[in-house]
PDB file of C-alpha atoms in Angstrom:
ATOM      1  CA  LYS P   1     137.375   2.387 204.261  1.00 71.00           C
ATOM      2  CA  ASN P   2     136.697   0.582 200.957  1.00 88.00           C
ATOM      3  CA  ILE P   3     134.946   3.671 199.593  1.00 90.00           C
ATOM      4  CA  TYR P   4     137.993   5.774 200.420  1.00 90.00           C
ATOM      5  CA  VAL P   5     140.323   3.330 198.586  1.00 91.00           C
ATOM      6  CA  LEU P   6     138.030   3.268 195.540  1.00 92.00           C
ATOM      7  CA  GLU P   7     137.859   7.094 195.457  1.00 93.00           C
ATOM      8  CA  GLU P   8     141.676   7.277 195.590  1.00 93.00           C
ATOM      9  CA  LYS P   9     141.959   4.830 192.708  1.00 94.00           C
ATOM     10  CA  ILE P  10     139.470   6.837 190.669  1.00 94.00           C
ATOM     11  CA  VAL P  11     141.358  10.078 191.324  1.00 95.00           C
ATOM     12  CA  GLY P  12     144.622   8.366 190.378  1.00 95.00           C
ATOM     13  CA  LEU P  13     143.142   7.045 187.131  1.00 96.00           C
ATOM     14  CA  GLU P  14     141.703  10.453 186.289  1.00 96.00           C
ATOM     15  CA  ASN P  15     145.137  12.020 186.849  1.00 96.00           C
ATOM     16  CA  LEU P  16     146.729   9.402 184.623  1.00 96.00           C
ATOM     17  CA  GLU P  17     144.135  10.121 181.925  1.00 96.00           C
ATOM     18  CA  ARG P  18     144.901  13.879 182.062  1.00 96.00           C
ATOM     19  CA  GLU P  19     148.639  13.148 181.804  1.00 96.00           C
ATOM     20  CA  ARG P  20     147.975  10.834 178.852  1.00 96.00           C
ATOM     21  CA  GLN P  21     146.007  13.578 177.089  1.00 96.00           C
ATOM     22  CA  VAL P  22     148.832  16.084 177.660  1.00 96.00           C
ATOM     23  CA  LEU P  23     151.415  13.604 176.359  1.00 96.00           C
ATOM     24  CA  ARG P  24     149.233  12.811 173.331  1.00 96.00           C
ATOM     25  CA  ALA P  25     148.948  16.522 172.492  1.00 95.00           C
ATOM     26  CA  GLU P  26     152.724  16.921 172.831  1.00 96.00           C
ATOM     27  CA  HIS P  27     153.243  13.822 170.692  1.00 96.00           C
ATOM     28  CA  GLU P  28     150.950  15.142 167.941  1.00 95.00           C
ATOM     29  CA  LYS P  29     152.713  18.523 168.015  1.00 95.00           C
ATOM     30  CA  THR P  30     156.144  16.865 167.745  1.00 95.00           C
ATOM     31  CA  LEU P  31     154.924  14.566 164.967  1.00 94.00           C
ATOM     32  CA  ALA P  32     153.551  17.501 162.969  1.00 93.00           C
ATOM     33  CA  LYS P  33     156.858  19.363 163.400  1.00 93.00           C
ATOM     34  CA  LEU P  34     158.868  16.332 162.200  1.00 93.00           C
ATOM     35  CA  LYS P  35     156.606  15.865 159.178  1.00 89.00           C
ATOM     36  CA  ASP P  36     157.091  19.524 158.292  1.00 85.00           C
ATOM     37  CA  GLU P  37     160.887  19.198 158.621  1.00 87.00           C
ATOM     38  CA  LEU P  38     160.826  16.086 156.429  1.00 83.00           C
ATOM     39  CA  LYS P  39     158.786  17.881 153.768  1.00 77.00           C
ATOM     40  CA  LYS P  40     161.274  20.788 153.786  1.00 78.00           C
ATOM     41  CA  ALA P  41     164.221  18.378 153.568  1.00 77.00           C
ATOM     42  CA  LYS P  42     162.660  16.585 150.586  1.00 70.00           C
ATOM     43  CA  THR P  43     162.102  19.945 148.905  1.00 67.00           C
ATOM     44  CA  ARG P  44     165.771  20.852 149.462  1.00 67.00           C
ATOM     45  CA  VAL P  45     166.881  17.504 148.036  1.00 63.00           C
ATOM     46  CA  LYS P  46     164.786  18.013 144.917  1.00 64.00           C
ATOM     47  CA  LYS P  47     166.207  21.512 144.509  1.00 66.00           C
ATOM     48  CA  VAL P  48     169.718  20.133 144.036  1.00 75.00           C
ATOM     49  CA  THR P  49     170.786  21.351 140.636  1.00 78.00           C
ATOM     50  CA  TYR P  50     172.399  18.856 138.354  1.00 84.00           C
ATOM     51  CA  HIS P  51     174.422  20.101 135.429  1.00 86.00           C
ATOM     52  CA  THR P  52     175.080  17.304 132.975  1.00 90.00           C
ATOM     53  CA  PRO P  53     172.296  15.834 130.841  1.00 92.00           C
ATOM     54  CA  HIS P  54     172.970  12.410 132.403  1.00 91.00           C
ATOM     55  CA  GLU P  55     172.571  13.757 135.943  1.00 92.00           C
ATOM     56  CA  LYS P  56     169.379  15.595 134.996  1.00 91.00           C
ATOM     57  CA  ARG P  57     167.934  12.495 133.311  1.00 93.00           C
ATOM     58  CA  ALA P  58     168.767  10.257 136.283  1.00 94.00           C
ATOM     59  CA  ALA P  59     167.226  12.766 138.723  1.00 91.00           C
ATOM     60  CA  GLU P  60     164.088  13.020 136.590  1.00 92.00           C
ATOM     61  CA  VAL P  61     163.678   9.236 136.404  1.00 95.00           C
ATOM     62  CA  PHE P  62     164.309   8.958 140.152  1.00 93.00           C
ATOM     63  CA  ASP P  63     161.746  11.653 141.010  1.00 89.00           C
ATOM     64  CA  ASN P  64     159.081  10.104 138.775  1.00 92.00           C
ATOM     65  CA  LEU P  65     159.462   6.690 140.397  1.00 93.00           C
ATOM     66  CA  ALA P  66     160.044   7.801 143.992  1.00 91.00           C
ATOM     67  CA  GLY P  67     156.978  10.044 144.149  1.00 85.00           C
ATOM     68  CA  ASP P  68     156.792  11.529 147.642  1.00 80.00           C
ATOM     69  CA  ASN P  69     159.614   9.328 148.915  1.00 83.00           C
ATOM     70  CA  SER P  70     163.264  10.339 149.000  1.00 83.00           C
ATOM     71  CA  PHE P  71     164.390   6.863 147.980  1.00 91.00           C
ATOM     72  CA  LEU P  72     163.829   4.004 145.551  1.00 95.00           C
ATOM     73  CA  ARG P  73     163.105   0.551 146.940  1.00 95.00           C
ATOM     74  CA  ILE P  74     165.387  -2.315 145.964  1.00 95.00           C
ATOM     75  CA  PRO P  75     164.855  -4.248 143.742  1.00 94.00           C
ATOM     76  CA  ASP P  76     161.579  -3.226 142.051  1.00 95.00           C
ATOM     77  CA  GLN P  77     161.895   0.553 141.807  1.00 95.00           C
ATOM     78  CA  VAL P  78     165.624   0.471 141.079  1.00 96.00           C
ATOM     79  CA  LYS P  79     165.113  -2.052 138.244  1.00 95.00           C
ATOM     80  CA  ALA P  80     162.339   0.135 136.835  1.00 96.00           C
ATOM     81  CA  ALA P  81     164.612   3.197 136.999  1.00 96.00           C
ATOM     82  CA  LEU P  82     167.435   1.380 135.222  1.00 96.00           C
ATOM     83  CA  GLU P  83     165.040   0.217 132.514  1.00 95.00           C
ATOM     84  CA  LYS P  84     163.805   3.788 131.996  1.00 95.00           C
ATOM     85  CA  LEU P  85     167.431   4.857 131.607  1.00 96.00           C
ATOM     86  CA  GLY P  86     167.988   2.069 129.076  1.00 93.00           C
ATOM     87  CA  GLU P  87     170.349   0.075 131.270  1.00 93.00           C
ATOM     88  CA  GLU P  88     169.953  -3.685 131.606  1.00 91.00           C
ATOM     89  CA  PHE P  89     171.863  -6.048 133.870  1.00 93.00           C
ATOM     90  CA  ASP P  90     171.694  -9.741 134.593  1.00 94.00           C
ATOM     91  CA  ASP P  91     171.007 -10.662 138.236  1.00 93.00           C
ATOM     92  CA  ALA P  92     174.674 -10.655 139.239  1.00 94.00           C
ATOM     93  CA  GLY P  93     175.312  -7.362 137.441  1.00 93.00           C
ATOM     94  CA  PHE P  94     172.258  -5.811 139.060  1.00 94.00           C
ATOM     95  CA  ARG P  95     173.413  -6.858 142.538  1.00 94.00           C
ATOM     96  CA  THR P  96     176.857  -5.406 141.828  1.00 93.00           C
ATOM     97  CA  GLN P  97     175.431  -2.066 140.718  1.00 94.00           C
ATOM     98  CA  VAL P  98     173.029  -1.922 143.676  1.00 94.00           C
ATOM     99  CA  ALA P  99     175.969  -2.498 146.007  1.00 94.00           C
ATOM    100  CA  HIS P 100     177.489   0.691 144.590  1.00 93.00           C
ATOM    101  CA  MET P 101     174.229   2.622 145.041  1.00 95.00           C
ATOM    102  CA  ASP P 102     173.423   1.233 148.508  1.00 94.00           C
ATOM    103  CA  PRO P 103     176.730   0.238 150.132  1.00 91.00           C
ATOM    104  CA  SER P 104     175.118  -0.094 153.581  1.00 92.00           C
ATOM    105  CA  GLY P 105     172.650  -2.675 152.271  1.00 92.00           C
ATOM    106  CA  GLY P 106     169.659  -0.798 153.676  1.00 93.00           C
ATOM    107  CA  GLY P 107     167.365  -1.793 150.830  1.00 94.00           C
ATOM    108  CA  LYS P 108     166.829   1.758 149.636  1.00 94.00           C
ATOM    109  CA  VAL P 109     168.664   4.012 147.198  1.00 95.00           C
ATOM    110  CA  GLU P 110     168.697   7.739 147.908  1.00 91.00           C
ATOM    111  CA  ARG P 111     168.408  10.283 145.079  1.00 90.00           C
ATOM    112  CA  ALA P 112     171.963  11.624 145.307  1.00 89.00           C
ATOM    113  CA  ALA P 113     173.423   8.107 145.424  1.00 92.00           C
ATOM    114  CA  PHE P 114     171.410   7.087 142.361  1.00 94.00           C
ATOM    115  CA  VAL P 115     172.393  10.152 140.333  1.00 93.00           C
ATOM    116  CA  ASP P 116     176.043   9.882 141.378  1.00 92.00           C
ATOM    117  CA  TRP P 117     176.100   6.176 140.509  1.00 93.00           C
ATOM    118  CA  TYR P 118     174.565   6.788 137.074  1.00 93.00           C
ATOM    119  CA  ASP P 119     176.980   9.602 136.255  1.00 89.00           C
ATOM    120  CA  PHE P 120     179.966   7.485 137.343  1.00 89.00           C
ATOM    121  CA  PHE P 121     178.603   4.436 135.501  1.00 88.00           C
ATOM    122  CA  LEU P 122     178.304   6.380 132.239  1.00 86.00           C
ATOM    123  CA  ASP P 123     181.736   7.966 132.679  1.00 82.00           C
ATOM    124  CA  PHE P 124     183.259   4.529 133.287  1.00 76.00           C
ATOM    125  CA  ASP P 125     181.329   3.072 130.357  1.00 64.00           C
ATOM    126  CA  ASP P 126     182.556   5.913 128.096  1.00 62.00           C
ATOM    127  CA  ASP P 127     186.141   5.280 129.181  1.00 59.00           C
ATOM    128  CA  THR P 128     185.945   1.578 128.306  1.00 58.00           C
ATOM    129  CA  ASP P 129     184.033   1.922 125.025  1.00 51.00           C
ATOM    130  CA  ASP P 130     186.433   4.055 123.023  1.00 49.00           C
ATOM    131  CA  ASP P 131     186.234   3.855 119.249  1.00 47.00           C
ATOM    132  CA  GLN P 132     189.894   3.067 118.837  1.00 42.00           C
ATOM    133  CA  PRO P 133     190.846  -0.548 118.296  1.00 37.00           C
ATOM    134  CA  ASP P 134     192.573  -2.317 121.143  1.00 37.00           C
ATOM    135  CA  HIS P 135     196.323  -2.596 120.713  1.00 32.00           C
ATOM    136  CA  ASP P 136     197.557  -6.070 119.977  1.00 35.00           C
ATOM    137  CA  LEU P 137     199.835  -6.802 122.901  1.00 30.00           C
ATOM    138  CA  SER P 138     200.731 -10.296 121.813  1.00 33.00           C
ATOM    139  CA  LEU P 139     204.260 -11.113 120.707  1.00 33.00           C
ATOM    140  CA  SER P 140     204.619 -11.673 117.005  1.00 36.00           C
ATOM    141  CA  THR P 141     206.316 -14.810 115.728  1.00 39.00           C
ATOM    142  CA  ASP P 142     207.372 -12.941 112.592  1.00 42.00           C
ATOM    143  CA  SER P 143     211.132 -13.514 112.155  1.00 42.00           C
ATOM    144  CA  ASN P 144     211.535  -9.973 110.805  1.00 45.00           C
ATOM    145  CA  ASN P 145     211.022  -8.489 114.290  1.00 43.00           C
ATOM    146  CA  SER P 146     214.258  -7.756 116.073  1.00 43.00           C
ATOM    147  CA  SER P 147     215.066  -9.141 119.494  1.00 46.00           C
ATOM    148  CA  GLU P 148     214.877  -5.546 120.792  1.00 47.00           C
ATOM    149  CA  ASP P 149     211.209  -5.386 119.707  1.00 41.00           C
ATOM    150  CA  HIS P 150     210.481  -8.628 121.558  1.00 37.00           C
ATOM    151  CA  GLU P 151     212.244  -7.415 124.677  1.00 42.00           C
ATOM    152  CA  ALA P 152     210.397  -4.077 124.567  1.00 37.00           C
ATOM    153  CA  ALA P 153     207.106  -5.877 124.150  1.00 35.00           C
ATOM    154  CA  GLU P 154     207.774  -8.263 127.023  1.00 38.00           C
ATOM    155  CA  HIS P 155     208.904  -5.574 129.470  1.00 39.00           C
ATOM    156  CA  GLY P 156     207.065  -2.488 128.232  1.00 41.00           C
ATOM    157  CA  PHE P 157     203.570  -3.852 128.329  1.00 35.00           C
TER     158      PHE P 157
END
């Protein structure tokens, strides 16, 4: 009777081993398929055509630092990318900009998010750095100004 029980256990273990081998082969096949899909997706991402010089420069910097990855790690790789683009921020400024690039807080910045952020950042920077002097919006104490000028200044600005 003990021999019969031992033989049954051996047969059961052998069956489990065959099932494990089948599952391992299926797992390896699925893993290879996913790696291939990921490689194709990364190729598609890198084929995105950017048009402005700023977008192209940001994409180039991103690709050089990311290597085979589709993201930059925060903070090291993102800081390096910003330095290569000539942008410097203090710690608080860096955290603010990263929050724009990685709003979910995942610790990684994707290529499109980085390029979009840089393009927006430069557009915003261009809008605030115009060459025209700021208008003096203060009220003058010069007695030659009429009361209408003061009223217009107080309500118009």
